[in-house]
Coordinates of N, CA and C in Angstrom, one line a residue:
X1 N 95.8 106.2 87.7 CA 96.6 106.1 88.9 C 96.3 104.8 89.5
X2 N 97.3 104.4 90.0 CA 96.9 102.9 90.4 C 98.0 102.7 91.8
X3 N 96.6 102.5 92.8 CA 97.0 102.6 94.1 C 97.1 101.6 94.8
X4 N 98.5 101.0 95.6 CA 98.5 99.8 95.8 C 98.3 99.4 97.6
X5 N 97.6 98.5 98.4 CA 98.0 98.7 100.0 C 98.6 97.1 100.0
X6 N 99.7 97.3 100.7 CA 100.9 96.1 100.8 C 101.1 95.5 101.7
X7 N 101.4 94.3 102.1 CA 101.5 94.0 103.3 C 102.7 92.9 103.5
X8 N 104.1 93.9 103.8 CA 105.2 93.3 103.7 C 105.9 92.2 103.9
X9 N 105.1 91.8 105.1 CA 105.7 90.7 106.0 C 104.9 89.5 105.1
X10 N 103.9 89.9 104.5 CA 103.6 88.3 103.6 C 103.7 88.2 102.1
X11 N 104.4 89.7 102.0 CA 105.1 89.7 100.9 C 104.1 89.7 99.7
X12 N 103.0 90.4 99.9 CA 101.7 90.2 99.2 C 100.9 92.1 99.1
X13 N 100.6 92.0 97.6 CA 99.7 93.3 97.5 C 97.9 92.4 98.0
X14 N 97.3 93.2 98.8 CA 96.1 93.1 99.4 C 95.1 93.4 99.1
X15 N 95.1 95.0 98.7 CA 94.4 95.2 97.8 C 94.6 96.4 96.4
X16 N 93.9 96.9 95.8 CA 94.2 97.9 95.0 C 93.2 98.5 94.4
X17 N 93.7 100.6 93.9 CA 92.9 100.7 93.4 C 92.8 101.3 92.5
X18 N 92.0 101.7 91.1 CA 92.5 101.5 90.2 C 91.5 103.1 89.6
X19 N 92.3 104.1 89.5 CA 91.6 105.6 89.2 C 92.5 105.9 87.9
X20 N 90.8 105.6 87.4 CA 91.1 106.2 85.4 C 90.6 107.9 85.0
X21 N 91.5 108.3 84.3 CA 91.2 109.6 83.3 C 89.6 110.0 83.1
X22 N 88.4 109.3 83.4 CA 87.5 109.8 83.2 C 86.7 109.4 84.0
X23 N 87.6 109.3 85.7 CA 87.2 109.5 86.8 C 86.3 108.0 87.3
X24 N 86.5 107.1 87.0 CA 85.9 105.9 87.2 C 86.5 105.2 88.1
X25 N 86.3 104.7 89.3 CA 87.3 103.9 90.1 C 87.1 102.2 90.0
X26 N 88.0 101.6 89.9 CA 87.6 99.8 90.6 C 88.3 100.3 91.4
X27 N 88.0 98.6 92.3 CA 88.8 98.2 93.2 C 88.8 96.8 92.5
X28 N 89.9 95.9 93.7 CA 90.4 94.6 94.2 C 90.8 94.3 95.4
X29 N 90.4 92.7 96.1 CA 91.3 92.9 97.5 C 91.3 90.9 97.1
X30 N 92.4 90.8 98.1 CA 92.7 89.4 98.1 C 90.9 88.8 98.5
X31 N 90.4 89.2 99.3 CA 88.8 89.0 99.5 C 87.7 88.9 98.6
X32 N 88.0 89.6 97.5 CA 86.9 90.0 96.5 C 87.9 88.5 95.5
X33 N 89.1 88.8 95.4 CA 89.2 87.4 94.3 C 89.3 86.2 95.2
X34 N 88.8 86.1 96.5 CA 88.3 84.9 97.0 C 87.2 84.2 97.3
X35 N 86.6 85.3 96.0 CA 85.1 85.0 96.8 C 84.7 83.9 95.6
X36 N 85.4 83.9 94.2 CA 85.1 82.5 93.6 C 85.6 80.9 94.2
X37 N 86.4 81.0 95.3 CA 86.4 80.2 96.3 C 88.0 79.7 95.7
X38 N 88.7 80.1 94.8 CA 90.5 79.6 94.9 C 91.1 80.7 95.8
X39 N 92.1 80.6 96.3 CA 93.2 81.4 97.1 C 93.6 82.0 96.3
X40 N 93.8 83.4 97.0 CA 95.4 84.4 96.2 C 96.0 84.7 97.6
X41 N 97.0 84.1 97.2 CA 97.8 85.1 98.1 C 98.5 86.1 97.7
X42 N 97.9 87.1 96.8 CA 99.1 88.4 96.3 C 97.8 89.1 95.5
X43 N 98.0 90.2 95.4 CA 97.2 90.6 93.7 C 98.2 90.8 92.7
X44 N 99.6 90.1 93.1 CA 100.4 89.9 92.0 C 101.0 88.7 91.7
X45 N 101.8 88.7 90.6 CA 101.7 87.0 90.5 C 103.7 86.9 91.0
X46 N 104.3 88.1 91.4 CA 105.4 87.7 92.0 C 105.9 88.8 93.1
X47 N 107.0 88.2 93.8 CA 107.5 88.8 94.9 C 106.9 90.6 94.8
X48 N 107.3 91.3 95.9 CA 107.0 92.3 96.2 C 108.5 93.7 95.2
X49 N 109.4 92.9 95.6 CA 110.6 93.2 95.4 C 111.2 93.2 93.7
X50 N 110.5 91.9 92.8 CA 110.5 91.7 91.5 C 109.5 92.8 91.5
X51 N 108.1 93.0 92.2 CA 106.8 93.8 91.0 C 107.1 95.1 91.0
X52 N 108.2 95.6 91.9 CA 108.1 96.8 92.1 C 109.4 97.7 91.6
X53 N 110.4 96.7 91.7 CA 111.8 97.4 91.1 C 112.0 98.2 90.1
X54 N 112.4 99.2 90.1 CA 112.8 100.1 89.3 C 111.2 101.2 88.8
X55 N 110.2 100.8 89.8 CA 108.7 101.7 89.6 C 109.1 102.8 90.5
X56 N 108.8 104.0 89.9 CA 108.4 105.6 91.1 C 107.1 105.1 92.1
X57 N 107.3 105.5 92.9 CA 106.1 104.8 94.1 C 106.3 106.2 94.9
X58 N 104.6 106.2 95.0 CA 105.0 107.6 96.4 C 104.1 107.2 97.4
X59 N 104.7 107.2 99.0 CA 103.2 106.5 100.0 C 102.4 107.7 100.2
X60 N 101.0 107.2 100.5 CA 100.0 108.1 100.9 C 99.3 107.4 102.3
X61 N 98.8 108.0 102.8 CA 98.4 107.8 104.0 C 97.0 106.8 104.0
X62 N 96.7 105.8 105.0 CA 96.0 104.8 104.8 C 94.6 105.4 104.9
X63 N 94.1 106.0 105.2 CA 93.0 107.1 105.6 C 92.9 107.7 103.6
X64 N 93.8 108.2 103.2 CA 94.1 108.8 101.5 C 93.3 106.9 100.9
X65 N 94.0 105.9 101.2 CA 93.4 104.8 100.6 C 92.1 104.6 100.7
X66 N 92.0 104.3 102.1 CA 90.6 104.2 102.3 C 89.4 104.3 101.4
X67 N 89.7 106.2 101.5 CA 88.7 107.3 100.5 C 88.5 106.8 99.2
X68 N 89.6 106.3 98.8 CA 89.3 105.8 97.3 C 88.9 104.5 97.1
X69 N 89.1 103.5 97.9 CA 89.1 102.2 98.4 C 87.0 102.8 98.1
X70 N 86.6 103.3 99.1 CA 85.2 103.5 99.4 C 84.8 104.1 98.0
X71 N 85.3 104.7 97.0 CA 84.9 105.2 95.9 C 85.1 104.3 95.1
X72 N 85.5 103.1 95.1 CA 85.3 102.2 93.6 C 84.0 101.3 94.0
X73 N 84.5 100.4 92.6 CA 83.4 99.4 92.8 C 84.4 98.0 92.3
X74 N 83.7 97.0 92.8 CA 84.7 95.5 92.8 C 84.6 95.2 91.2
X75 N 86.1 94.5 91.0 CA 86.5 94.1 89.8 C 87.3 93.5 90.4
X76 N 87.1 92.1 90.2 CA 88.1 91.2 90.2 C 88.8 90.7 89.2
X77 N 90.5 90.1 89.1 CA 91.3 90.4 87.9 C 91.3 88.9 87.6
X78 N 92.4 88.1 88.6 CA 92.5 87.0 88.2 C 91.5 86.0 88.7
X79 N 90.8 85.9 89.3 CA 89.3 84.8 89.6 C 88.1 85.3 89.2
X80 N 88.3 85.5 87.7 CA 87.0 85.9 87.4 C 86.1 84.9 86.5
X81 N 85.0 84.7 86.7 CA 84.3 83.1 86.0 C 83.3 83.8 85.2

């Protein structure tokens, strides 16, 4: 399952989290891949509107993110050295 928190107005995923089949969680946040010191502005590499079109999406409550947000552990995707 792969859970996304969005933030419209900059048109940017912020962070994400990533719950596998044998119960293992990551995470990611624009924070964790800035901590090799380049910028992201997205955890994706295009608009909101391109990454998402034609995906089933269902919202859950930011309190539901949180919980799982607190149950992974950092993995960062694209600034990894």
């Amino acid at each position: 399952m792969l859970l996304y928190e969005i933030d419209e107005d900059a048109d940017a995923v912020v962070r994400t989290v990533d719950i596998f089949a044998d119960g293992s969680i990551t995470r990611n946040s624009i924070e964790i891949e800035e901590r090799s010191g380049q910028a992201c502005p997205s955890l994706i590499d295009c608009s909101l509107a391109d990454g998402f079109t034609g995906v089933d999406s269902e919202a859950i409550t930011h309190e539901d993110f949180d919980a799982a947000w607190l149950k992974g552990i950092d993995k960062p995707f694209w600034n990894v050295r």
